[in-house]
Rosetta silent file (secondary structure, phi, psi, omega in degrees, C-alpha in Angstrom):
SEQUENCE: MKPLSEKRILLTGGGGMVGRNLLNAATGLNIDHPSSKELDLTEAATVADYIRDTKPDLVIHAAGKVGGIQANMADPVAFLDQNLAIGRNLIMGAFNAGVPEFLNLGSTCIYPRAAENPLREEMVLTGELEPTNEGYAIAKIAALRLCQYIRRQRADLQYKTLIPCNLYGPHDNFHPQKSHLLPAIIRKVHDAKLSGETKVEIWGDGTARREFMYAGDLAGAVLRAAHDMETLPDLMNTGIGHDRSINDYYQTVADVLGWEGEFTHDLSKPVGMKQKLCATDKADAWGWQASTSLADGIGKTYNFFLENHVS
SCORE:     score description
SCORE:     0.000 S_00000001
   1 L     0.000  162.768  174.811  -18.602  -11.684   15.465 S_00000001
   2 L   -54.746  176.694  148.645  -15.701  -12.397   17.662 S_00000001
   3 L   -84.337  158.802 -175.881  -13.900   -9.578   19.463 S_00000001
   4 H   -37.881  -53.563 -151.742  -10.437   -8.527   17.565 S_00000001
   5 H   -66.032  -13.903 -171.226   -8.335  -10.260   20.611 S_00000001
   6 H  -127.353   37.419  171.108  -10.056  -13.713   20.340 S_00000001
   7 L   -92.763  136.716 -178.784   -9.864  -13.708   16.405 S_00000001
   8 L  -104.145  120.062 -154.490   -7.773  -16.071   14.652 S_00000001
   9 E  -127.016  127.490  154.044   -6.258  -13.785   11.672 S_00000001
  10 E  -110.852  146.193 -170.121   -4.064  -15.008    8.646 S_00000001
  11 E  -125.317  132.967 -170.728   -2.188  -12.164    7.373 S_00000001
  12 L  -113.847  153.545  159.777   -0.512  -12.771    3.774 S_00000001
  13 L    87.083    6.710 -175.648    2.301  -10.355    3.001 S_00000001
  14 L   -61.066   -6.009  172.644    4.029  -10.390    6.773 S_00000001
  15 L   -87.754  -36.252  145.586    7.267   -9.681    5.328 S_00000001
  16 L   -41.469  163.057 -176.352    6.607   -6.557    3.319 S_00000001
  17 H   -60.821  -45.305  177.907    6.402   -3.129    4.642 S_00000001
  18 H   -62.744  -43.908  164.599    2.642   -3.250    5.327 S_00000001
  19 H   -40.147  -59.657 -144.639    2.942   -6.791    7.117 S_00000001
  20 H   -89.883  -19.202  167.482    5.724   -6.146    8.829 S_00000001
  21 H   -84.908  -23.621  176.171    4.214   -2.532   10.320 S_00000001
  22 H  -100.157   15.755  141.791    1.142   -4.141   11.137 S_00000001
  23 H   -63.782  -36.693  159.834    2.594   -6.859   12.924 S_00000001
  24 H   -81.901   -0.299  148.574    4.420   -4.466   14.806 S_00000001
  25 H   -60.747  -52.850 -168.652    1.109   -2.598   15.595 S_00000001
  26 L   -85.344   58.616  147.621   -0.675   -5.865   16.603 S_00000001
  27 L   -29.185  107.196 -179.651    0.542   -6.463   19.569 S_00000001
  28 L    88.548   -2.125 -176.467   -1.303   -9.361   21.588 S_00000001
  29 L  -119.180  164.990 -174.555   -3.368  -10.611   18.840 S_00000001
  30 L   -76.937   97.676 -170.409   -3.416  -13.979   17.071 S_00000001
  31 E  -141.913  108.077  156.581   -2.125  -13.566   13.754 S_00000001
  32 E   -68.295  116.520 -147.270   -0.635  -16.133   11.454 S_00000001
  33 L  -137.841   59.330 -167.286    1.707  -14.871    8.967 S_00000001
  34 L   -69.161  166.112 -159.149    3.813  -17.854    6.879 S_00000001
  35 L   -96.337  148.592  168.824    6.481  -16.839    4.596 S_00000001
  36 L   -33.420  -40.387 -167.526    6.200  -17.467    0.607 S_00000001
  37 L   -68.273  -51.951 -175.261    8.415  -20.626    1.536 S_00000001
  38 L   -69.572   -6.153  176.557    5.609  -21.950    3.879 S_00000001
  39 L  -159.222   95.673  166.832    2.751  -21.113    1.720 S_00000001
  40 L   -62.165   87.384 -177.492    2.771  -20.804   -1.958 S_00000001
  41 L   -44.046  -22.666 -172.761    0.014  -18.209   -2.709 S_00000001
  42 L   -94.581   10.980  176.903   -0.165  -19.156   -6.473 S_00000001
  43 L  -111.360   97.801  179.229   -1.089  -22.809   -5.727 S_00000001
  44 H   -63.423  -45.139 -175.784   -4.910  -22.789   -5.346 S_00000001
  45 H   -61.660  -17.383  174.290   -4.912  -26.286   -3.878 S_00000001
  46 H   -97.797  -33.013  169.438   -2.367  -25.468   -1.334 S_00000001
  47 H   -70.060  -57.462 -173.934   -3.862  -22.012   -0.239 S_00000001
  48 H   -51.004  -48.328 -164.585   -7.568  -24.030    0.004 S_00000001
  49 H   -54.866  -48.496 -157.129   -5.884  -26.907    2.174 S_00000001
  50 H   -70.449  -44.335  166.955   -4.192  -24.276    4.330 S_00000001
  51 H   -51.845  -58.576  168.763   -7.130  -22.150    4.902 S_00000001
  52 H   -39.986  -55.014  174.528   -9.243  -25.309    5.615 S_00000001
  53 H   -52.945  -65.871 -167.953   -6.867  -26.627    7.956 S_00000001
  54 H   -64.216  -29.659  179.749   -5.968  -23.331   10.015 S_00000001
  55 L    75.294   24.687 -158.172   -9.317  -22.235   10.275 S_00000001
  56 L   -96.188  156.645 -178.306   -8.976  -18.576   10.439 S_00000001
  57 L   -91.157   -0.074 -174.407  -11.678  -15.857   11.112 S_00000001
  58 E  -141.991  130.534  149.070  -10.229  -13.168    9.446 S_00000001
  59 E  -121.028  142.014  160.667   -7.886  -13.081    6.676 S_00000001
  60 E   -92.941  118.936 -151.223   -5.915  -10.045    5.415 S_00000001
  61 E  -121.513   95.365  178.300   -4.680   -9.997    2.230 S_00000001
  62 L  -116.612   17.956 -168.800   -1.310   -7.773    1.825 S_00000001
  63 L  -108.108  158.672 -178.073    0.603   -9.881   -0.056 S_00000001
  64 L   176.689  166.393  167.878    1.521   -9.680   -4.120 S_00000001
  65 L   -89.584  131.246 -143.560    4.321   -9.361   -6.504 S_00000001
  66 L  -131.458  137.324  158.624    5.089   -5.558   -6.259 S_00000001
  67 L   176.905  157.667 -161.542    7.497   -3.401   -8.456 S_00000001
  68 L   -78.241 -157.539 -156.805    7.883   -0.054  -10.184 S_00000001
  69 H   -73.509  -35.902  177.134    7.360    0.973  -13.753 S_00000001
  70 H   -48.677  -69.672 -174.735   10.524   -0.778  -15.071 S_00000001
  71 H   -25.275  -67.405 -179.320    9.382   -4.169  -13.439 S_00000001
  72 H   -58.094  -36.980  170.096    5.882   -3.914  -14.934 S_00000001
  73 H   -74.363  -11.856  178.420    6.676   -3.144  -18.112 S_00000001
  74 H   -82.836  -26.646 -166.239    9.566   -5.825  -18.314 S_00000001
  75 L  -158.225   82.673  168.782    7.423   -8.588  -17.467 S_00000001
  76 H   -72.970  -53.651 -163.352    3.407   -7.827  -17.430 S_00000001
  77 H   -33.218  -41.076  176.573    2.669  -11.414  -17.796 S_00000001
  78 H   -66.156  -48.141 -174.845    4.120  -12.227  -14.168 S_00000001
  79 H   -75.310  -16.763 -166.095    2.329   -9.183  -12.664 S_00000001
  80 H   -99.920  -44.343 -173.608   -1.155   -9.770  -14.230 S_00000001
  81 H   -95.321  -31.610  174.415   -1.008  -13.873  -13.410 S_00000001
  82 H   -65.477  -54.208 -155.383    0.594  -14.171  -10.096 S_00000001
  83 H   -74.968  -40.453 -176.418   -1.289  -11.183   -8.322 S_00000001
  84 H   -50.220  -51.624  176.067   -4.483  -12.490  -10.331 S_00000001
  85 H   -47.537  -55.125 -177.993   -3.605  -15.945   -8.975 S_00000001
  86 H   -58.106  -59.033 -177.662   -2.965  -14.811   -5.394 S_00000001
  87 H   -42.732  -30.696 -168.383   -5.958  -12.779   -5.282 S_00000001
  88 H   -91.953  -53.049  179.622   -8.260  -15.395   -6.539 S_00000001
  89 H   -49.516  -50.184 -169.448   -6.929  -18.400   -4.514 S_00000001
  90 H   -68.477  -22.520 -179.952   -7.013  -16.457   -1.268 S_00000001
  91 H  -105.521  -46.301  168.627  -10.464  -15.037   -1.595 S_00000001
  92 H   -42.112  -41.618  166.864  -11.964  -18.443   -3.132 S_00000001
  93 H   -63.155  -26.879 -176.691  -10.322  -20.330   -0.531 S_00000001
  94 H   -93.918  -48.963  162.943  -11.526  -18.438    2.142 S_00000001
  95 H   -29.842  -83.122 -146.920  -15.066  -18.058    0.579 S_00000001
  96 H   -62.362  -37.739 -167.912  -15.279  -22.079    0.163 S_00000001
  97 L   -90.880    8.057  174.579  -13.862  -22.932    3.863 S_00000001
  98 L    55.294   38.957  178.422  -16.391  -20.373    5.061 S_00000001
  99 L   -62.842  106.037 -167.194  -14.234  -17.826    6.414 S_00000001
 100 L   -50.654  -34.318 -175.755  -16.443  -14.769    7.588 S_00000001
 101 E  -145.467  141.154 -170.857  -14.359  -11.709    6.949 S_00000001
 102 E  -145.597  120.620  179.451  -11.539  -11.281    4.349 S_00000001
 103 E  -100.500  124.075 -159.912   -9.736   -7.544    4.267 S_00000001
 104 E  -131.170  131.781  164.706   -8.567   -7.397    0.944 S_00000001
 105 E  -125.299  116.982 -168.806   -5.923   -4.550    0.305 S_00000001
 106 L   -82.518 -149.867 -171.453   -5.869   -2.915   -3.162 S_00000001
 107 L  -144.611  164.265  162.343   -3.863   -0.204   -4.972 S_00000001
 108 L   -92.473   -0.619  173.931   -4.505    3.082   -6.321 S_00000001
 109 L   -65.860   -1.930  176.696   -3.197    2.014   -9.558 S_00000001
 110 L   -75.452  -29.038 -164.101   -6.855    0.786  -10.090 S_00000001
 111 L   -77.910  164.431  171.982   -8.102    4.247  -10.780 S_00000001
 112 E   -86.163  151.379 -162.606   -8.305    5.204  -14.445 S_00000001
 113 L   -63.827  -35.031 -179.438   -5.311    7.168  -15.755 S_00000001
 114 L  -119.835   43.774  172.100   -7.215   10.374  -16.743 S_00000001
 115 L   -73.094  141.738  168.852   -9.653   10.384  -13.698 S_00000001
 116 L   -50.860  151.250  157.031  -10.437   13.438  -12.355 S_00000001
 117 L  -105.549  159.362   12.606   -8.761   14.006   -8.755 S_00000001
 118 L   -77.954  145.652  168.755   -9.624   13.361   -5.812 S_00000001
 119 E   -76.749  128.003  178.357  -10.025    9.476   -6.860 S_00000001
 120 L  -123.094 -175.448 -159.458  -13.245    8.412   -5.363 S_00000001
 121 H   -65.618  -76.690 -174.299  -14.503    4.662   -4.986 S_00000001
 122 H   -53.686    2.791 -176.700  -17.095    4.572   -7.919 S_00000001
 123 H   -74.221  -18.672 -150.970  -14.361    5.773  -10.407 S_00000001
 124 L   -85.654  142.674 -152.696  -12.874    2.146  -10.688 S_00000001
 125 L    57.496   17.466  174.182  -13.594    0.857  -14.300 S_00000001
 126 L   -79.486  -10.114 -158.552  -14.660    4.133  -15.610 S_00000001
 127 L  -155.808  160.941  145.793  -11.737    4.741  -17.907 S_00000001
 128 L   -74.295  138.775 -157.055   -8.425    3.303  -19.063 S_00000001
 129 E   -64.335  158.560  166.385   -5.985    2.087  -16.919 S_00000001
 130 L   -42.892  127.259  159.449   -2.236    3.442  -16.604 S_00000001
 131 H   -49.382  -45.472  170.365   -0.332    1.449  -18.941 S_00000001
 132 H   -75.300    7.712  159.293    2.792    0.676  -17.427 S_00000001
 133 H  -138.651   29.434 -150.568    1.040   -1.114  -14.656 S_00000001
 134 H   -74.364  -34.006  165.120   -2.033   -2.203  -16.248 S_00000001
 135 H   -59.670  -32.946 -179.242   -1.566   -5.896  -15.567 S_00000001
 136 H   -85.771   -8.360 -174.915   -1.010   -5.449  -11.675 S_00000001
 137 H   -92.726  -39.508 -179.759   -3.937   -3.232  -11.819 S_00000001
 138 H   -55.347  -43.871 -170.123   -6.377   -5.702  -13.624 S_00000001
 139 H   -60.236  -49.369  177.271   -5.188   -8.333  -11.021 S_00000001
 140 H   -52.742  -57.961 -170.001   -6.046   -5.543   -8.176 S_00000001
 141 H   -73.642  -41.005 -138.817   -9.813   -4.887   -9.903 S_00000001
 142 H   -91.753  -34.256 -178.681  -10.645   -8.234  -10.614 S_00000001
 143 H   -67.589  -27.104  176.057   -9.712   -9.376   -6.673 S_00000001
 144 H   -81.444  -29.544  155.745  -11.901   -6.335   -5.124 S_00000001
 145 H   -44.624  -45.478 -172.406  -14.521   -7.408   -7.757 S_00000001
 146 H   -80.139  -54.856 -178.329  -14.750  -10.859   -6.364 S_00000001
 147 H   -77.717    4.291  169.256  -15.199   -9.640   -2.861 S_00000001
 148 H   -92.816  -32.089 -152.111  -18.037   -7.114   -3.889 S_00000001
 149 H  -102.100  -22.614  152.648  -19.755   -9.897   -6.101 S_00000001
 150 H   -52.435  -52.176 -173.681  -19.252  -12.318   -2.828 S_00000001
 151 H   -73.812  -36.390  170.650  -21.357   -9.572   -0.614 S_00000001
 152 H   -57.503  -36.614  165.081  -23.788   -9.480   -3.119 S_00000001
 153 H  -104.841   19.398  176.454  -24.426  -13.027   -2.870 S_00000001
 154 L  -169.689   88.858 -177.480  -23.850  -13.315    0.925 S_00000001
 155 L   -59.347  -18.171 -165.797  -24.410  -10.339    2.739 S_00000001
 156 L   -83.231  -39.772 -176.278  -23.468  -11.953    5.711 S_00000001
 157 L   -72.705  146.510 -165.793  -20.043  -12.413    4.913 S_00000001
 158 E  -107.064   54.729 -172.146  -17.598   -9.400    5.490 S_00000001
 159 E  -111.260  107.747 -173.365  -15.178   -9.665    2.336 S_00000001
 160 E  -139.619  161.299 -174.658  -14.089   -5.595    1.818 S_00000001
 161 E  -130.855  131.229  147.624  -11.073   -3.611    0.497 S_00000001
 162 E   -85.156  155.849  179.460   -9.085   -0.810    1.308 S_00000001
 163 E  -121.991   83.434 -172.220   -7.362    0.978   -1.265 S_00000001
 164 E   -70.923  150.257  178.577   -4.062    2.813    0.335 S_00000001
 165 L   -87.448  175.222  150.568   -2.598    5.891   -1.346 S_00000001
 166 E   -13.910  100.793 -166.121    1.257    6.008   -1.462 S_00000001
 167 E  -106.954  141.741  159.892    2.915    4.508    1.455 S_00000001
 168 E  -130.144  171.619  175.355    6.460    5.053    3.405 S_00000001
 169 L   153.241 -154.776 -158.060    7.859    4.146    6.768 S_00000001
 170 L   -80.739  169.792  171.872   10.089    1.793    8.566 S_00000001
 171 L    47.372   12.640  153.822   10.654   -1.721    6.406 S_00000001
 172 L   -82.909  147.139 -176.951   10.719    0.166    3.332 S_00000001
 173 L   -69.217  101.114 -166.989   13.196   -0.089    0.429 S_00000001
 174 L   -92.502   16.602 -177.261   15.972    2.491    0.484 S_00000001
 175 L   -68.427  146.055 -155.758   17.931    0.992   -2.469 S_00000001
 176 L   -69.801  -52.307 -175.786   19.470    4.153   -4.588 S_00000001
 177 L   -89.996  -20.551 -176.297   17.969    2.609   -7.667 S_00000001
 178 L   -96.210   -8.830  176.203   14.869    0.524   -6.903 S_00000001
 179 L   -76.373  148.748  169.599   13.051    2.340   -3.898 S_00000001
 180 L   -70.749  178.057 -151.006   10.034    4.628   -4.559 S_00000001
 181 H   -68.444  -68.677  168.221    9.894    8.131   -4.004 S_00000001
 182 H   -32.788  -71.766  160.268    9.983    8.924   -0.447 S_00000001
 183 H   -31.990  -45.734  179.410   12.916    6.625    0.383 S_00000001
 184 H   -77.974  -48.386 -163.032   14.858    7.426   -2.541 S_00000001
 185 H   -66.138  -43.327  166.647   14.550   11.128   -1.220 S_00000001
 186 H   -60.130  -58.741 -163.788   16.056    9.969    2.435 S_00000001
 187 H   -65.252  -36.288 -171.693   18.832    8.048    0.722 S_00000001
 188 H   -74.178  -67.186  178.557   19.691   10.932   -1.612 S_00000001
 189 H   -39.788  -46.660 -158.913   19.855   13.743    1.044 S_00000001
 190 H   -77.852   -8.768  175.489   21.316   11.672    3.513 S_00000001
 191 H   -77.732  -27.653 -174.479   24.188   10.815    1.067 S_00000001
 192 H   -65.655  -53.032  176.710   24.548   14.433    0.132 S_00000001
 193 H   -35.073  -70.777  174.901   24.645   15.127    4.065 S_00000001
 194 H   -62.710  -13.686 -165.290   27.417   12.676    4.470 S_00000001
 195 H  -103.410  -24.037 -157.709   29.533   13.292    1.650 S_00000001
 196 L   102.442   12.261 -163.784   29.354   17.292    1.734 S_00000001
 197 L   -79.153  149.137 -175.543   27.383   17.530   -1.282 S_00000001
 198 L   -98.761  -38.187 -169.689   25.801   20.954   -1.711 S_00000001
 199 E  -103.679  126.548  179.514   23.385   19.879   -4.587 S_00000001
 200 E  -134.415  133.766  174.807   20.896   17.212   -4.845 S_00000001
 201 E   -76.742  139.847  169.139   19.029   16.857   -8.324 S_00000001
 202 E  -117.528  138.353 -159.214   15.225   16.563   -8.808 S_00000001
 203 E  -106.860  123.783 -175.270   14.031   14.850  -12.002 S_00000001
 204 L   108.947 -172.782  166.611   11.568   17.253  -13.516 S_00000001
 205 L  -109.161  -11.388  174.425   10.517   20.716  -12.125 S_00000001
 206 L    99.287  -14.408 -178.602    9.184   19.308   -9.081 S_00000001
 207 L   -82.740   17.763  179.433    5.482   20.590   -9.369 S_00000001
 208 L   -66.980  146.449  168.643    4.037   17.007   -9.750 S_00000001
 209 E  -109.822  134.304  165.958    1.869   16.213   -6.676 S_00000001
 210 E  -123.605  146.223 -177.479    1.750   13.185   -4.800 S_00000001
 211 L   -96.690  141.272 -178.517   -0.025   11.762   -1.560 S_00000001
 212 E  -147.381  133.590 -176.763    2.127    9.731    0.858 S_00000001
 213 E  -129.306  131.164  162.677    0.728    8.152    4.229 S_00000001
 214 E   -51.930  116.948 -175.726    2.723    6.647    6.823 S_00000001
 215 H   -25.188  -64.362 -171.001    2.704    2.866    6.823 S_00000001
 216 H   -52.774  -31.533  166.556    1.999    2.826   10.487 S_00000001
 217 H   -78.275  -10.768  157.714   -1.343    4.903    9.959 S_00000001
 218 H   -71.075  -49.294 -173.509   -2.411    1.999    7.414 S_00000001
 219 H   -28.025  -59.993 -174.836   -1.477   -0.242   10.271 S_00000001
 220 H   -68.736  -29.169 -175.570   -4.103    1.357   12.632 S_00000001
 221 H   -58.493  -47.522  173.361   -6.807    1.504    9.590 S_00000001
 222 H   -78.403    1.904  164.863   -6.315   -2.297    9.182 S_00000001
 223 H   -72.595  -36.716 -170.388   -6.532   -2.828   12.594 S_00000001
 224 H   -77.850  -14.979 -174.293   -9.301   -0.749   13.263 S_00000001
 225 H   -90.224  -39.261  177.837  -11.342   -2.535   10.274 S_00000001
 226 H   -47.551  -23.296 -175.203  -10.519   -5.802   11.592 S_00000001
 227 H   -81.413  -30.173 -173.929  -11.971   -4.912   14.813 S_00000001
 228 L  -128.324   45.525 -167.713  -15.148   -3.480   12.839 S_00000001
 229 L   -67.313  -11.731 -177.159  -15.404   -5.199    9.736 S_00000001
 230 L  -108.665    6.648  179.797  -19.204   -4.891    9.299 S_00000001
 231 L   -96.993  -20.663 -162.973  -19.459   -1.049    9.569 S_00000001
 232 L   -89.018  149.185 -159.603  -16.518   -0.479    7.097 S_00000001
 233 L   -78.139  167.681 -169.689  -18.019    0.191    3.482 S_00000001
 234 L   -51.605  -44.607 -163.771  -17.264   -2.570    0.864 S_00000001
 235 E  -124.788  116.042  177.454  -14.796   -0.357   -0.757 S_00000001
 236 E  -163.999  129.586  162.472  -12.781    2.566    0.662 S_00000001
 237 E   -32.890  145.518 -179.469   -9.998    4.787   -0.078 S_00000001
 238 E  -147.368  113.172  171.496   -7.518    4.924    2.878 S_00000001
 239 L  -175.413  170.206 -158.603   -5.065    8.149    2.756 S_00000001
 240 L   -81.658   -8.628  161.890   -4.352   11.376    4.274 S_00000001
 241 L    73.871   20.947  161.568   -6.730   13.312    1.634 S_00000001
 242 L  -159.780  133.539  174.130   -4.298   16.212    0.565 S_00000001
 243 L   -90.871  158.725  173.226   -1.007   16.163   -1.458 S_00000001
 244 E  -108.843  164.124  162.260    2.168   17.659   -1.699 S_00000001
 245 E   -82.982  140.695  161.059    4.627   18.787   -4.403 S_00000001
 246 H   -23.588  -50.734 -177.709    7.869   16.822   -5.184 S_00000001
 247 H   -70.570  -21.671  177.325    9.634   19.784   -4.064 S_00000001
 248 H   -60.048  -41.207 -166.963    7.776   19.844   -1.078 S_00000001
 249 H   -76.833  -40.189  169.125    8.660   16.374    0.081 S_00000001
 250 H   -51.965  -62.877  171.281   12.610   17.080   -0.840 S_00000001
 251 H   -34.721  -60.036 -176.646   12.590   20.229    1.441 S_00000001
 252 H   -39.058  -71.032 -161.920   10.643   18.353    4.274 S_00000001
 253 H   -68.350  -15.329  165.531   13.380   15.608    4.312 S_00000001
 254 H   -67.294  -34.920  172.461   16.191   18.236    4.127 S_00000001
 255 H   -52.890  -65.240 -177.045   14.590   20.197    7.307 S_00000001
 256 H   -40.120  -54.358 -166.128   14.439   16.701    8.821 S_00000001
 257 H   -88.829  -25.445  162.384   17.845   15.571    8.058 S_00000001
 258 L    98.782   35.907  163.675   19.415   19.284    8.879 S_00000001
 259 L  -107.428  135.743 -166.957   20.821   19.484    5.548 S_00000001
 260 L   -98.444   17.464 -178.802   21.083   22.806    4.005 S_00000001
 261 L   -59.673 -160.724  169.314   22.178   22.459    0.215 S_00000001
 262 E  -148.628  145.589 -176.051   20.131   23.298   -2.360 S_00000001
 263 E   -69.207  130.222 -179.571   18.015   21.536   -5.319 S_00000001
 264 E  -108.722  165.291  169.660   18.516   21.419   -8.977 S_00000001
 265 E  -122.149  150.322 -168.697   15.958   20.334  -11.292 S_00000001
 266 E  -110.106   91.056  156.233   16.766   17.907  -14.506 S_00000001
 267 L   -52.718  -30.186 -175.477   14.028   19.138  -16.957 S_00000001
 268 L   -98.608  -27.192  153.373   14.562   16.563  -19.373 S_00000001
 269 L   -33.150  139.267  162.528   13.822   13.412  -16.793 S_00000001
 270 L   -51.377  157.019 -168.811   10.229   11.830  -16.866 S_00000001
 271 L  -121.850  -29.698 -171.918    7.652   13.062  -14.244 S_00000001
 272 L    64.747  175.289  169.417    5.080   10.589  -14.418 S_00000001
 273 L   -35.033  164.735 -168.122    1.434   12.010  -13.747 S_00000001
 274 L  -103.923  -17.687  168.241    0.875   15.539  -12.403 S_00000001
 275 E  -161.310  154.691 -178.846   -1.528   14.245   -9.578 S_00000001
 276 E  -156.979   81.551 -155.940   -2.668   11.526   -7.770 S_00000001
 277 L  -110.296  118.171  177.095   -5.065   12.290   -4.718 S_00000001
 278 E   -96.593  129.244  164.153   -7.454   10.052   -3.048 S_00000001
 279 L   -82.045  146.596 -168.147  -10.787   11.191   -1.680 S_00000001
 280 L  -105.289    4.116 -167.595  -11.193   10.504    2.164 S_00000001
 281 H   -68.960  -13.211  170.160  -14.960   10.953    2.362 S_00000001
 282 H   -76.978  -38.005  177.715  -15.797    7.553    3.129 S_00000001
 283 H   -75.241  -26.583 -168.421  -13.011    7.015    5.742 S_00000001
 284 H   -66.424  -47.185  178.107  -13.913   10.469    7.356 S_00000001
 285 H   -50.444  -20.544 -169.945  -17.586    9.106    7.521 S_00000001
 286 H   -98.815  -20.611  176.732  -16.605    5.700    9.200 S_00000001
 287 L   112.274   16.783  175.946  -14.409    7.564   11.695 S_00000001
 288 L  -121.230  114.486  167.772  -10.838    7.264   10.468 S_00000001
 289 L  -125.594  118.926  170.813   -7.971    9.569    9.900 S_00000001
 290 L   -13.647  138.396  177.007   -4.087    9.409    9.188 S_00000001
 291 L  -134.682  -15.281  146.151   -2.470   11.223   12.581 S_00000001
 292 L   -33.262   93.390  171.560    1.235   11.125   11.271 S_00000001
 293 L   -64.243  173.454 -175.422    2.633   14.177    9.972 S_00000001
 294 H   -62.632  -85.922 -170.906    5.010   14.524    7.162 S_00000001
 295 H   -43.836  -49.121  165.077    8.003   15.475    9.223 S_00000001
 296 H   -47.687  -57.540  167.276    7.144   12.968   12.018 S_00000001
 297 H   -49.913  -51.939  168.095    6.821   10.395    9.757 S_00000001
 298 H   -63.594  -16.919  173.416    9.986   11.079    7.889 S_00000001
 299 H   -73.754  -69.636 -164.455   11.890   11.268   11.335 S_00000001
 300 H   -57.986  -40.416  171.485   10.716    8.220   12.153 S_00000001
 301 H   -61.392  -44.048  179.326   11.632    6.190    8.582 S_00000001
 302 H   -65.549  -13.456  178.086   14.915    7.992    8.960 S_00000001
 303 H   -74.120  -55.107 -172.307   15.752    6.673   12.473 S_00000001
 304 H   -44.962  -66.049 -171.505   14.844    3.094   10.806 S_00000001
 305 H   -52.086  -42.790 -161.278   17.245    3.745    7.952 S_00000001
 306 H   -72.054  -35.618 -173.607   20.003    4.937   10.012 S_00000001
 307 H   -86.003  -19.030 -176.701   19.785    1.589   12.285 S_00000001
 308 H  -105.114  -34.354 -172.893   19.192   -0.647    9.496 S_00000001
 309 H  -119.475    5.440  153.538   20.894    0.516    6.275 S_00000001
 310 L  -121.345   91.166 -157.413   24.100    2.135    7.719 S_00000001
 311 L   -56.522    0.000    0.000   26.919    0.124    9.113 S_00000001
C-alpha cells in the first residue's frame, strides 16, 4: 500500500463537523472533498462515474442525512432511503472501480436499544433497535455489513468501519432548538452568563450518562486508520471508554465558561436512555486512545463558538 502522503483520498461529508475537523487536521494530504452540489451521493451512476474517473486510493465516508429524534421520527423514509443509497453507492462504486481501501464511519445507533453497556462490536444485530432512529440505524448497519461481506470475499481489500461515540467540537451546531447535548449546554450557559441569569434548567434529574469525544480526536483516529488500514479491525468502536452524567457535563461547561449560577431540574421532561457507553478494547489493542480532556475540549469548542456564532 502507498504511504498516506501519496494516497489520493476521496472524503464525503467534508462540510460536516467530522469532515471539517478532519480537513483541519489533514494538512499536506491529497484529499478531494466534493460538496453535495458537486457530487450527488444518492445517484448511483454519478457516484460510480466519479470514483472511476478520479481513481482514489482510499475513500473516507463521513456523509449522510443526519438529525435529532424529532427529525428521524418525522421522516423515517428519507433517513432510511437516502442513507442506504449513499452507503451502497459509495461502497459498491469503490468496489467496482477497484479502490483498495474504504473507511466507513458508522454510529452507535446501530446497537440494540436494550444492549448491556459497554457496547461491544459483536452486539450488532443481536436485538431490537431504538425505534426513534431505526431507519438511520438500518442504513448504517447495511453499510458496515456490506464492508464486512466485501472483506470475506476479497481479503486483500481494506473495507472497514469505525463507530464513533457522541461527538462535539468546532463546526458543531449551536442552534438553541436543533443542537445536540454539549453545544446546547454551551449555548444555554453562555446565554445565562451574558444575561445575568442565575439559574439554568436541566431536563430530567441529570443522572443519565453519556459518552462524548472531542471531534478532533476522531479526526486523529481516522488519520491513523488511513495510515494503517491493514491492521485496523474490520469493525471498531472509537470512543473515550468512560461516560459522565448530564449533570457533570453542565457543571464542567459552567466551570469552563466561568458561570457561577445554579442548576434546576424539570422532572417532567424526557431523558432518553439511561446510559450509552462504548467498549474500547479493540481500539486499546490497536494502540489508539482519545487524548483531549473534557475541559480542554469544551474550551476549544467555546472559543470556536465565540469566534463564529457571537457577533
